[in-house]
Amino acid sequence: MLRYLTQKLITLALLLFLVSITVFSVLFVLPGDPAQIILGVNATPESLATLRADLGLDKSFMGQYGDWVAHLLTGQSQPSIHYKMPVSELILSRLTVTGPMALLAMLFAVAISLPFGIYAARNQNRPGDVTVMFFTQLGLATPEFWFGILLILLFSVQLGWFSAGGFPGWRVDFWGSLRALLLPAFALGVIRASILTRLTRSSMLEVLGEDYVRTARAKGLTERTVVYVHALRNALIPVLTIMGLQLGQLLAGAIIIENVYFLPGLGRLVFSAIGQRDLPVVRDIVLFMAAAVMLVNFVVDLAYAFVDPRIKLK
Amino acid sequence: MSASLLAIEDLSVSFHTPEGVARAVDGVSFGLDRGDSVGIVGESGCGKSVTSLSILRLIPSPPGVIESGRIRFEDRNLLELDPEDMRKIRGRDISMIFQEPMTSLNPVLPIGRQVAEPLMIHKGLTTAQALAEAAQWLDRVKIPAVRKRLGDYPHQLSGGMRQRVMIAMAMVCGPTLLIADEPTTALDVTIQAQILSLMVGLKEESGMALLLITHNLGVVAQMASRVVVMYAGQVVEEAAVADLFERPFHPYTHGLLRSMPRLGGRGGGRTERLREIPGIVPAITETLPGCRFAERCPHVFDLCRQNPPGLFAIREGQRARCFLKDYPERRRNDA
Ligand SMILES: Nc1ncnc2c1ncn2[C@@H]1O[C@H](COP(=O)(O)OP(=O)(O)O)[C@@H](O)[C@H]1O
Ligand SMILES: [Mg+2]
């Protein structure tokens, strides 16, 4: 277990190093001068030069990269050009929106996909299965933002149960904040549930045809035990992988949904930072996203080992 | 009142596949007395597994359909029971062991728990009681160091050990009938002998009846008192073991006996050359007007291709599906 952890940590460090080089190079060659954007088109060449020197933009590639890494290693990230505060604080505050929303979305996705996937598998090719499959197909074809808007129209405009967007902040209004995340999380969750339902169904179908399921029936277990104890645990193994990928992706922020619901999340932060050429923000967020995906994969590994005794953490 | 425990009458099972309707079992009848042991033999694909799975109503459906017949167990027709009553019979009165020990145990559940489950569901034991009893059974089937192994998972055991676990699982509730579908086919020869002697011992202690499916006539000779020979979904011969080996009637049974490898023949310890039955089994999606074995039969004559033979009584306790019963002069002695 200890060896497994060290191995994971080394991989994480290596990966972050590679990601940092890549991100930095891409941003370095990106057209658009941050100083020009900050000062506007009428800025004098002198003031531009001063600002560039202030921001360290006049240094060589290696010099700028070194600055960045030095900041990261000492634990104090560079300040954002636009927000004038350390990027780490910025990310943390946005994460309090994106994190709960991602978890809530996955909760919806799992709560929808497992029952429907199992139901469809147990009723293969019967009307119930065909109906479920139809809706998953619809879900796969539906753009997230459109579904999000639809939910606003129904629940906010028509029924008035939710506000149409915005986020009060956890400290200001905890329940209000939770409410503000429900609709966007639901929109994200339903779309992801489409894939998960199909996956659960096909995985369950395969497992229900296995010899050990026949054995379970042959000993007289109830159909419930056969399906939910003997089959489900085996069927979940491939589903877990995709759930992990989805969670990692959601933690990286959902740009479009955050825009539809005016949520101050990571997605919107990185989106506007790119527009403003706020390079410190963009770099750190990309690095953070890579770390988040690695972390989720690690959790998925642990979950695997928990569900499947054949897997040893090495 | 007869001692008959199980009577299968005119059982037909079909599989409705895209390639057509396959009649895997076609009018099979045979019976089993209490404490008796009957073997079913026949080439692979002749319907042995489908017949045995029908008894527990475990035919995958779709595509499988039990078209007709009765399966009387004690005084009930299993095919008419509602699902809940059928479930209560499975694992308690009738248990089953399967061919593939590698895939027949659940890979994500500990073996102790898998053996204990029937006790919890049928006898209402608590988990602790059931596990204690499961441990005793695992000990009886000679799993070494049982206490330490209750929490083991199937992948930590060898094929032979897994089959022992399967046997323990089948035996825990003291069934009156054990169905073993090729229990040793997937195992090494040395392990096969151990598993068979284990089963003989358990059968003698418990007095249960045994329905043993195999394509190995040697196993049947060792374990069964009666034999049912199947070919292409039908029973072609049924007899007491001694009669079958000494006075086989059906040409197919002759062929099976001759294809058995025998040690210590006239060649002085050399294995006699294995004689195969020429030809292949007809596809079960075809419907043939005559005898299904006709194309491979050395004694075939015109009648065989025109009419399907019925099961004729050959002598007390022996039946065979062959027109040679009425036309003994057609049997060619050179074949
Ligand atoms: N699930 C299934 N779907 C379609 N056909 C099947 C299925 N199971 C068995 N069969 C057919 O039934 C026939 C008998 O199979 P089986 O009873 O397994 O033979 P065996 O005597 O080797 O045990 C075979 O021809 C097989 O093709
Ligand atoms: Mg078989």
XYZ file of C-alpha atoms and ligand atoms in Angstrom:
677
model
C 0.000 0.000 0.000
C 2.826 2.378 0.917
C 4.648 1.476 -2.278
C 1.477 2.070 -4.200
C 1.106 5.532 -2.667
C 4.700 6.579 -3.373
C 4.358 5.332 -6.908
C 1.196 7.378 -7.341
C 2.840 10.490 -5.931
C 5.822 10.192 -8.246
C 3.519 9.776 -11.222
C 1.540 12.801 -10.115
C 4.676 14.947 -9.862
C 5.902 13.791 -13.249
C 2.586 14.447 -14.871
C 2.285 17.910 -13.367
C 5.767 18.709 -14.637
C 4.853 17.668 -18.190
C 1.550 19.535 -18.053
C 3.267 22.680 -16.764
C 5.763 22.671 -19.655
C 3.027 22.137 -22.211
C 0.702 24.790 -20.825
C 3.480 27.253 -20.498
C 4.699 26.744 -24.044
C 1.223 27.056 -25.501
C 0.506 30.258 -23.582
C 3.921 31.610 -24.465
C 3.298 31.438 -28.200
C -0.317 32.543 -27.854
C -0.836 35.812 -29.701
C -2.105 38.772 -27.670
C -0.014 40.841 -25.285
C -1.367 40.907 -21.718
C 0.099 44.388 -21.179
C -1.652 45.714 -24.252
C -4.944 44.211 -23.125
C -4.625 45.682 -19.650
C -3.642 49.186 -20.802
C -5.824 49.350 -23.906
C -4.985 50.294 -27.495
C -4.018 53.866 -26.657
C -1.167 52.986 -24.301
C 2.225 54.487 -24.988
C 5.141 52.198 -25.842
C 6.904 53.312 -22.665
C 4.077 52.438 -20.305
C 3.684 49.110 -22.091
C 7.366 48.368 -21.617
C 7.189 49.245 -17.904
C 4.169 47.026 -17.319
C 5.822 44.161 -19.218
C 8.846 44.478 -16.983
C 6.593 44.555 -13.902
C 4.835 41.384 -15.005
C 8.124 39.717 -15.913
C 7.035 39.417 -19.521
C 10.324 40.783 -20.806
C 12.252 37.771 -19.551
C 13.221 34.776 -21.674
C 11.063 31.655 -21.926
C 13.130 29.835 -19.347
C 13.195 32.879 -17.098
C 9.413 33.209 -17.070
C 8.922 29.473 -16.593
C 11.392 29.553 -13.725
C 9.502 32.417 -12.068
C 6.273 30.487 -12.252
C 7.646 27.210 -10.927
C 9.499 29.003 -8.134
C 6.230 30.581 -7.047
C 4.394 27.276 -7.158
C 7.071 25.428 -5.209
C 7.061 27.988 -2.423
C 3.323 27.563 -2.193
C 2.400 31.148 -3.060
C 1.081 31.350 -6.583
C 1.572 34.443 -8.676
C -1.098 37.120 -8.481
C -3.766 37.277 -11.117
C -3.227 40.180 -13.496
C -6.919 41.012 -13.562
C -8.077 40.233 -10.026
C -4.852 41.349 -8.289
C -5.008 38.446 -5.822
C -3.087 35.170 -5.591
C -4.452 32.657 -8.059
C -4.613 29.939 -5.386
C -7.165 31.981 -3.427
C -9.089 32.594 -6.587
C -9.192 28.890 -7.426
C -10.210 27.928 -3.910
C -13.091 30.368 -3.815
C -14.352 29.221 -7.225
C -13.947 25.616 -6.183
C -16.534 26.084 -3.447
C -19.028 26.452 -6.273
C -17.668 23.982 -8.818
C -16.834 21.228 -6.302
C -20.273 20.873 -4.699
C -21.917 21.246 -8.100
C -19.797 18.448 -9.549
C -20.540 16.129 -6.638
C -24.228 16.954 -6.754
C -24.291 16.343 -10.517
C -22.659 12.922 -10.072
C -25.121 12.132 -7.298
C -27.974 12.848 -9.699
C -26.259 10.878 -12.459
C -25.779 7.808 -10.272
C -29.220 8.016 -8.695
C -30.780 8.076 -12.151
C -28.537 5.707 -14.069
C -28.242 2.750 -11.701
C -31.965 2.048 -11.230
C -32.806 2.690 -14.863
C -29.811 0.762 -16.172
C -30.644 -2.237 -14.004
C -34.316 -2.024 -14.908
C -33.516 -1.886 -18.629
C -31.164 -4.859 -18.391
C -33.730 -6.957 -16.555
C -36.334 -6.142 -19.167
C -34.127 -6.444 -22.211
C -35.931 -5.672 -25.476
C -39.246 -5.226 -23.718
C -41.178 -1.939 -23.861
C -39.662 -0.669 -20.594
C -36.139 -1.209 -21.898
C -36.935 0.384 -25.238
C -38.386 3.433 -23.473
C -35.326 3.839 -21.244
C -33.046 3.437 -24.248
C -35.033 6.055 -26.139
C -34.587 8.604 -23.381
C -30.874 7.899 -23.030
C -30.523 8.424 -26.758
C -32.346 11.721 -26.361
C -30.072 12.632 -23.457
C -26.982 11.882 -25.513
C -28.222 14.147 -28.281
C -29.297 17.011 -26.014
C -26.845 19.889 -25.579
C -26.246 20.624 -21.915
C -26.886 24.357 -22.164
C -30.176 23.818 -23.948
C -31.380 21.438 -21.266
C -30.200 23.931 -18.644
C -32.235 26.700 -20.275
C -35.224 24.390 -20.504
C -35.007 23.733 -16.759
C -34.856 27.478 -16.076
C -37.896 28.061 -18.246
C -39.843 25.353 -16.451
C -38.774 25.636 -12.811
C -37.813 29.301 -12.560
C -39.971 31.125 -15.066
C -43.105 28.946 -15.088
C -43.185 27.470 -11.594
C -41.029 30.004 -9.792
C -39.441 27.331 -7.550
C -35.866 28.391 -8.196
C -34.133 31.632 -9.028
C -33.021 31.814 -12.637
C -29.326 32.021 -11.811
C -26.699 33.602 -9.621
C -25.093 32.370 -6.442
C -25.523 34.025 -3.039
C -22.412 32.508 -1.438
C -22.223 29.781 1.226
C -21.621 32.147 4.120
C -24.395 34.515 3.181
C -27.122 31.955 2.539
C -26.271 28.255 2.815
C -29.632 26.820 1.740
C -30.006 29.427 -0.951
C -26.595 28.468 -2.302
C -27.534 24.802 -2.322
C -30.748 25.655 -4.138
C -28.822 27.675 -6.680
C -26.744 24.601 -7.496
C -29.650 22.158 -7.782
C -30.825 23.007 -11.299
C -27.396 23.276 -12.935
C -26.261 20.079 -11.178
C -29.417 18.353 -12.346
C -28.806 19.472 -15.921
C -25.238 18.183 -15.780
C -26.316 14.993 -14.022
C -29.114 14.045 -16.410
C -26.890 14.387 -19.461
C -24.191 12.236 -17.827
C -26.783 9.743 -16.637
C -27.550 8.935 -20.280
C -24.144 7.404 -20.852
C -24.054 5.792 -17.431
C -27.493 4.221 -17.887
C -26.478 2.621 -21.164
C -23.238 1.449 -19.647
C -24.942 0.023 -16.559
C -27.437 -1.760 -18.784
C -24.873 -3.385 -21.034
C -22.592 -4.286 -18.150
C -25.521 -5.736 -16.208
C -26.699 -7.707 -19.229
C -23.291 -9.266 -19.569
C -23.073 -10.129 -15.891
C -26.613 -11.558 -15.766
C -25.487 -14.106 -18.346
C -22.510 -15.214 -16.254
C -22.254 -18.668 -14.722
C -22.086 -17.339 -11.174
C -25.437 -15.625 -11.569
C -26.902 -18.982 -12.596
C -25.252 -20.464 -9.492
C -26.832 -17.756 -7.357
C -30.256 -18.618 -8.764
C -29.591 -22.348 -8.390
C -29.154 -21.950 -4.653
C -32.557 -20.408 -4.320
C -31.666 -16.780 -3.686
C -34.401 -14.258 -4.298
C -34.225 -12.362 -7.553
C -33.444 -9.211 -5.562
C -30.376 -10.739 -3.953
C -29.279 -12.213 -7.262
C -29.481 -8.846 -9.015
C -28.464 -6.382 -6.322
C -25.870 -8.429 -4.467
C -24.444 -11.009 -6.847
C -24.726 -9.226 -10.177
C -24.559 -5.516 -9.390
C -21.162 -5.497 -7.714
C -19.642 -7.159 -10.729
C -21.533 -4.962 -13.157
C -20.337 -1.796 -11.428
C -16.677 -2.407 -12.165
C -16.639 -0.960 -15.720
C -19.179 1.720 -14.775
C -16.874 3.074 -12.078
C -14.244 4.006 -14.659
C -16.599 6.250 -16.563
C -18.000 7.770 -13.369
C -14.446 8.712 -12.422
C -13.792 10.307 -15.783
C -17.012 12.274 -15.553
C -16.287 13.505 -12.050
C -12.798 14.607 -13.059
C -14.208 16.459 -16.016
C -16.870 18.142 -13.873
C -14.322 19.262 -11.287
C -12.487 21.023 -14.073
C -15.552 23.232 -14.335
C -18.566 23.289 -16.571
C -18.028 26.448 -18.598
C -21.314 26.496 -20.448
C -23.626 25.590 -17.579
C -21.854 28.070 -15.294
C -22.516 30.752 -17.880
C -26.154 29.782 -18.296
C -26.722 29.954 -14.525
C -24.332 32.854 -13.772
C -22.328 30.758 -11.351
C -18.897 31.968 -10.216
C -17.234 28.608 -10.858
C -13.882 27.467 -12.183
C -15.157 27.135 -15.727
C -16.149 30.763 -15.954
C -12.941 31.838 -14.287
C -10.733 30.104 -16.824
C -12.950 31.225 -19.679
C -12.707 34.896 -18.829
C -9.024 34.581 -17.888
C -8.230 33.363 -21.390
C -10.062 36.331 -22.873
C -8.204 38.732 -20.604
C -4.860 37.034 -21.217
C -4.626 36.607 -17.466
C -1.869 34.070 -17.971
C -1.088 33.247 -14.312
C -4.731 32.263 -13.780
C -4.909 30.138 -16.917
C -1.669 28.277 -16.157
C -2.536 27.515 -12.553
C -6.042 26.396 -13.328
C -4.881 24.019 -16.033
C -2.364 22.587 -13.619
C -5.026 22.296 -10.955
C -7.352 20.494 -13.360
C -4.647 17.958 -14.200
C -4.094 17.335 -10.505
C -7.830 17.003 -9.895
C -8.191 14.403 -12.642
C -5.263 12.446 -11.206
C -6.782 12.607 -7.757
C -10.138 11.330 -8.980
C -8.396 8.490 -10.818
C -6.672 7.601 -7.600
C -10.007 7.487 -5.777
C -11.395 5.302 -8.571
C -8.451 2.929 -8.103
C -9.273 2.670 -4.418
C -12.935 2.076 -5.238
C -11.927 -0.678 -7.690
C -9.866 -2.446 -5.089
C -12.794 -2.176 -2.714
C -15.328 -3.646 -5.177
C -13.108 -6.229 -6.868
C -10.953 -8.389 -4.586
C -8.932 -9.602 -7.587
C -7.388 -6.145 -7.891
C -4.391 -5.528 -5.688
C -3.056 -2.006 -5.289
C 0.518 -2.231 -6.514
C -46.732 -45.661 -3.461
C -43.578 -45.760 -5.550
C -40.192 -44.618 -4.306
C -39.855 -42.451 -7.392
C -38.386 -39.062 -6.547
C -38.211 -37.408 -9.934
C -40.044 -38.198 -13.131
C -39.412 -36.272 -16.314
C -42.161 -36.902 -18.816
C -42.031 -35.910 -22.447
C -39.929 -32.804 -21.855
C -39.297 -30.559 -24.873
C -37.197 -27.402 -24.770
C -36.536 -25.041 -27.676
C -34.277 -22.078 -28.214
C -35.689 -19.340 -30.387
C -32.624 -17.846 -32.021
C -32.237 -15.631 -35.093
C -31.004 -18.714 -36.971
C -34.256 -20.520 -36.280
C -35.915 -22.580 -33.606
C -33.551 -25.135 -32.141
C -35.208 -28.056 -30.387
C -32.486 -28.804 -27.863
C -34.534 -31.354 -25.920
C -37.220 -33.335 -27.705
C -39.610 -35.540 -25.768
C -37.244 -36.700 -23.049
C -38.600 -38.990 -20.340
C -36.834 -40.761 -17.514
C -37.075 -41.138 -13.782
C -35.014 -41.301 -10.644
C -35.779 -43.093 -7.376
C -34.963 -41.817 -3.934
C -31.304 -42.357 -3.147
C -30.701 -43.636 -6.658
C -27.994 -42.428 -8.985
C -28.618 -42.006 -12.665
C -26.109 -40.941 -15.276
C -26.891 -39.027 -18.461
C -24.332 -39.540 -21.206
C -24.028 -38.278 -24.741
C -21.845 -36.163 -26.948
C -21.462 -32.494 -26.297
C -24.503 -30.533 -27.511
C -26.987 -33.417 -27.221
C -29.085 -31.614 -24.608
C -27.770 -32.932 -21.293
C -27.298 -29.527 -19.686
C -30.566 -28.190 -21.017
C -32.396 -31.214 -19.588
C -30.804 -30.786 -16.172
C -31.283 -27.017 -16.093
C -34.966 -27.529 -16.945
C -35.430 -29.415 -13.677
C -34.511 -26.274 -11.718
C -36.172 -24.064 -14.337
C -32.912 -22.258 -14.985
C -33.089 -22.271 -18.780
C -32.196 -18.739 -19.925
C -35.384 -17.246 -21.259
C -35.323 -15.715 -23.773
C -34.217 -17.531 -25.911
C -35.143 -20.793 -24.163
C -38.726 -22.051 -23.881
C -39.929 -25.201 -22.159
C -42.473 -26.223 -24.788
C -44.120 -29.166 -23.090
C -43.763 -31.926 -20.580
C -43.975 -32.555 -16.876
C -41.214 -32.672 -14.302
C -42.658 -34.343 -11.240
C -40.557 -33.977 -8.106
C -41.957 -35.747 -5.042
C -45.628 -34.966 -5.605
C -45.435 -31.692 -7.491
C -45.018 -30.734 -11.125
C -42.108 -28.313 -11.045
C -43.110 -26.758 -14.345
C -46.393 -25.569 -12.812
C -45.027 -24.121 -9.572
C -45.149 -20.394 -9.107
C -41.701 -18.785 -9.124
C -41.556 -18.315 -5.360
C -42.284 -22.011 -4.640
C -39.741 -23.003 -7.277
C -37.145 -20.772 -5.665
C -37.666 -22.484 -2.313
C -36.887 -25.855 -3.874
C -33.650 -24.656 -5.432
C -30.657 -25.196 -3.194
C -32.791 -26.808 -0.499
C -34.423 -29.910 -2.040
C -32.579 -29.916 -5.351
C -29.042 -28.586 -5.694
C -26.819 -28.305 -8.698
C -23.101 -28.350 -9.410
C -21.825 -26.967 -12.688
C -19.088 -27.818 -15.093
C -16.972 -24.673 -14.814
C -15.631 -24.161 -11.294
C -13.627 -21.211 -12.591
C -16.680 -19.151 -13.512
C -19.425 -20.634 -11.344
C -18.423 -18.843 -8.161
C -18.945 -15.126 -7.736
C -15.524 -13.451 -8.021
C -16.330 -10.560 -5.672
C -17.819 -12.445 -2.720
C -15.886 -14.463 -0.095
C -16.342 -18.224 -0.385
C -17.564 -18.612 3.189
C -20.413 -16.293 2.526
C -21.254 -17.987 -0.784
C -21.486 -21.371 0.951
C -23.475 -19.891 3.836
C -26.093 -18.170 1.697
C -28.414 -21.170 1.158
C -28.550 -21.715 4.930
C -29.534 -18.127 5.535
C -32.218 -18.071 2.891
C -33.708 -21.566 3.365
C -33.109 -22.280 7.046
C -33.271 -18.725 8.362
C -29.899 -18.979 10.122
C -28.126 -15.808 11.167
C -24.940 -14.897 9.320
C -22.764 -16.148 12.186
C -24.604 -19.483 12.470
C -24.582 -19.970 8.718
C -20.881 -19.207 8.465
C -20.115 -21.677 11.263
C -22.061 -24.384 9.469
C -20.503 -23.438 6.133
C -17.085 -23.886 7.739
C -18.054 -27.405 8.828
C -19.107 -28.230 5.304
C -15.960 -26.797 3.771
C -14.079 -28.980 6.204
C -16.071 -32.037 5.100
C -15.210 -31.406 1.458
C -11.560 -31.232 2.608
C -10.691 -27.606 2.146
C -7.522 -27.251 4.233
C -7.300 -24.604 6.972
C -10.952 -23.719 6.640
C -11.137 -21.081 9.365
C -8.553 -18.969 7.611
C -10.150 -19.492 4.221
C -13.727 -18.394 4.866
C -12.809 -14.880 3.783
C -10.881 -16.008 0.712
C -12.116 -15.126 -2.739
C -12.520 -17.681 -5.545
C -9.471 -16.443 -7.449
C -7.299 -17.475 -4.511
C -8.312 -21.154 -4.944
C -7.375 -23.791 -7.511
C -9.975 -25.305 -9.845
C -10.289 -28.436 -7.731
C -10.718 -26.394 -4.555
C -13.370 -24.270 -6.180
C -15.299 -27.358 -7.209
C -15.114 -28.530 -3.594
C -16.566 -25.177 -2.566
C -19.353 -25.671 -5.134
C -20.069 -29.117 -3.675
C -20.183 -27.744 -0.136
C -22.540 -25.017 -1.304
C -24.812 -27.594 -2.924
C -24.807 -29.858 0.135
C -25.358 -27.409 3.023
C -29.131 -27.702 3.068
C -29.133 -31.497 2.711
C -30.820 -31.817 -0.688
C -32.778 -34.933 -1.662
C -31.458 -34.608 -5.197
C -28.081 -33.413 -6.381
C -27.631 -32.629 -10.065
C -24.001 -32.589 -11.144
C -23.475 -31.308 -14.675
C -20.066 -32.575 -15.781
C -18.568 -31.754 -12.382
C -15.090 -32.980 -13.280
C -14.783 -32.241 -17.001
C -12.824 -29.034 -16.473
C -10.410 -30.546 -13.953
C -7.086 -32.399 -14.148
C -7.357 -36.184 -14.201
C -5.940 -36.671 -10.706
C -8.272 -34.040 -9.280
C -11.208 -35.629 -11.138
C -10.772 -38.863 -9.202
C -10.637 -37.002 -5.882
C -13.775 -35.028 -6.613
C -15.657 -38.141 -7.739
C -14.731 -40.106 -4.636
C -15.715 -37.128 -2.506
C -19.124 -37.113 -4.186
C -19.537 -40.880 -3.726
C -18.772 -40.496 -0.033
C -21.211 -37.624 0.467
C -23.916 -39.452 -1.415
C -23.534 -42.561 0.738
C -23.604 -40.570 3.959
C -26.583 -38.447 3.056
C -28.697 -40.895 1.075
C -29.545 -38.258 -1.503
C -30.253 -39.106 -5.123
C -27.716 -38.123 -7.770
C -28.255 -37.129 -11.361
C -24.816 -37.164 -12.916
C -24.279 -35.663 -16.326
C -21.120 -36.586 -18.141
C -19.741 -37.546 -21.483
C -17.421 -39.999 -19.810
C -18.800 -43.535 -19.642
C -16.057 -44.522 -17.212
C -17.423 -42.038 -14.675
C -20.912 -43.422 -15.165
C -19.719 -46.994 -14.574
C -18.183 -45.877 -11.314
C -20.958 -43.676 -9.989
C -24.383 -44.576 -11.398
C -26.791 -47.468 -11.186
C -28.777 -46.512 -14.276
C -27.796 -44.719 -17.467
C -29.721 -42.564 -19.904
C -28.032 -42.171 -23.284
C -28.987 -39.013 -25.196
C -28.485 -38.194 -28.832
C -29.511 -34.962 -30.589
C -32.023 -33.976 -27.925
C -33.609 -37.406 -27.452
C -33.187 -40.368 -25.157
C -31.907 -43.168 -27.398
C -31.269 -45.778 -24.746
C -31.896 -46.281 -21.060
C -30.638 -49.204 -19.014
C -29.073 -50.394 -15.790
C -25.329 -49.786 -15.869
C -24.433 -53.484 -16.076
C -26.865 -54.061 -18.953
C -25.635 -51.038 -20.833
C -22.043 -52.122 -20.721
C -22.709 -55.824 -21.367
C -25.691 -55.731 -23.670
C -25.942 -52.299 -25.279
C -28.725 -52.230 -27.854
C -28.633 -48.925 -29.716
C -25.946 -48.575 -32.402
C -25.068 -45.178 -30.911
C -24.446 -46.745 -27.493
C -22.256 -49.345 -29.210
C -20.337 -46.506 -30.801
C -19.924 -44.677 -27.498
C -18.636 -47.809 -25.775
C -16.187 -48.473 -28.563
C -14.903 -44.899 -28.513
C -14.042 -45.309 -24.828
C -10.293 -45.525 -24.326
C -9.517 -48.772 -22.516
C -6.352 -49.701 -20.748
C -4.864 -53.168 -20.622
C -6.431 -54.603 -23.767
C -4.968 -57.521 -25.702
C -2.008 -55.374 -26.670
C -0.655 -55.858 -23.147
C -1.034 -52.492 -21.423
C -1.260 -50.468 -24.599
C -4.203 -48.203 -25.060
C -6.572 -49.620 -27.617
C -7.047 -47.367 -30.591
C -9.884 -44.949 -30.013
C -12.680 -45.569 -32.476
C -14.746 -42.545 -33.306
C -18.274 -42.686 -34.563
C -18.120 -41.433 -38.147
C -20.249 -38.480 -39.254
C -21.645 -35.510 -37.368
C -24.742 -34.837 -35.305
C -27.542 -33.284 -37.393
C -28.218 -29.625 -36.644
C -31.116 -29.446 -34.231
C -32.756 -26.766 -36.323
C -33.356 -29.363 -39.058
C -36.382 -31.572 -38.813
C -35.647 -35.035 -40.105
C -38.428 -37.448 -40.980
C -36.626 -40.530 -39.702
C -34.150 -41.571 -37.061
C -31.698 -38.835 -36.098
C -28.821 -41.242 -35.964
C -29.566 -42.703 -39.424
C -26.793 -40.872 -41.277
C -24.139 -42.182 -38.909
C -25.584 -45.634 -38.291
C -23.785 -48.663 -39.736
C -27.027 -50.703 -39.754
C -29.260 -48.121 -41.401
C -32.036 -49.365 -43.696
C -34.913 -47.707 -45.589
C -37.362 -47.581 -42.665
C -34.885 -45.588 -40.565
C -34.982 -42.684 -43.006
C -38.776 -42.673 -43.321
C -40.145 -42.922 -39.783
C -38.888 -41.827 -36.415
C -38.392 -44.855 -34.176
C -40.094 -44.915 -30.774
C -38.527 -46.104 -27.542
C -38.918 -49.878 -27.567
C -38.627 -52.061 -24.482
C -35.650 -54.345 -25.009
C -35.805 -56.187 -21.720
C -36.836 -55.424 -18.147
C -35.457 -51.968 -17.387
C -33.902 -51.394 -20.814
C -35.353 -49.274 -23.608
C -33.859 -48.219 -26.926
C -34.965 -45.942 -29.753
C -34.121 -48.238 -32.669
C -35.967 -50.263 -35.321
C -33.476 -53.108 -34.880
C -35.782 -54.235 -32.083
C -38.307 -55.388 -34.678
C -35.811 -56.104 -37.461
C -32.929 -57.860 -35.700
C -31.822 -59.412 -39.002
C -30.786 -55.938 -40.177
C -27.984 -55.714 -37.638
C -24.751 -56.127 -39.549
C -22.205 -58.135 -37.652
C -19.181 -56.678 -39.381
C -19.923 -53.132 -38.250
N -28.611 -20.259 -24.369
C -28.748 -20.972 -25.496
N -29.112 -20.371 -26.655
C -29.247 -21.077 -27.787
N -29.054 -22.390 -27.877
C -28.699 -23.052 -26.772
C -28.525 -22.398 -25.522
N -28.157 -23.306 -24.595
C -28.103 -24.491 -25.240
N -28.438 -24.350 -26.546
C -28.477 -25.410 -27.552
O -29.045 -26.543 -26.982
C -28.339 -27.707 -27.385
C -28.037 -28.569 -26.217
O -27.101 -27.923 -25.408
P -26.579 -28.547 -24.043
O -27.729 -29.092 -23.279
O -25.784 -27.506 -23.389
O -25.616 -29.718 -24.518
P -24.746 -30.669 -23.619
O -25.291 -32.040 -23.851
O -23.363 -30.567 -24.146
O -24.859 -30.242 -22.206
C -27.104 -27.254 -28.112
O -27.235 -27.577 -29.475
C -27.070 -25.771 -27.940
O -26.737 -25.164 -29.164
Mg -23.333 -29.377 -21.025
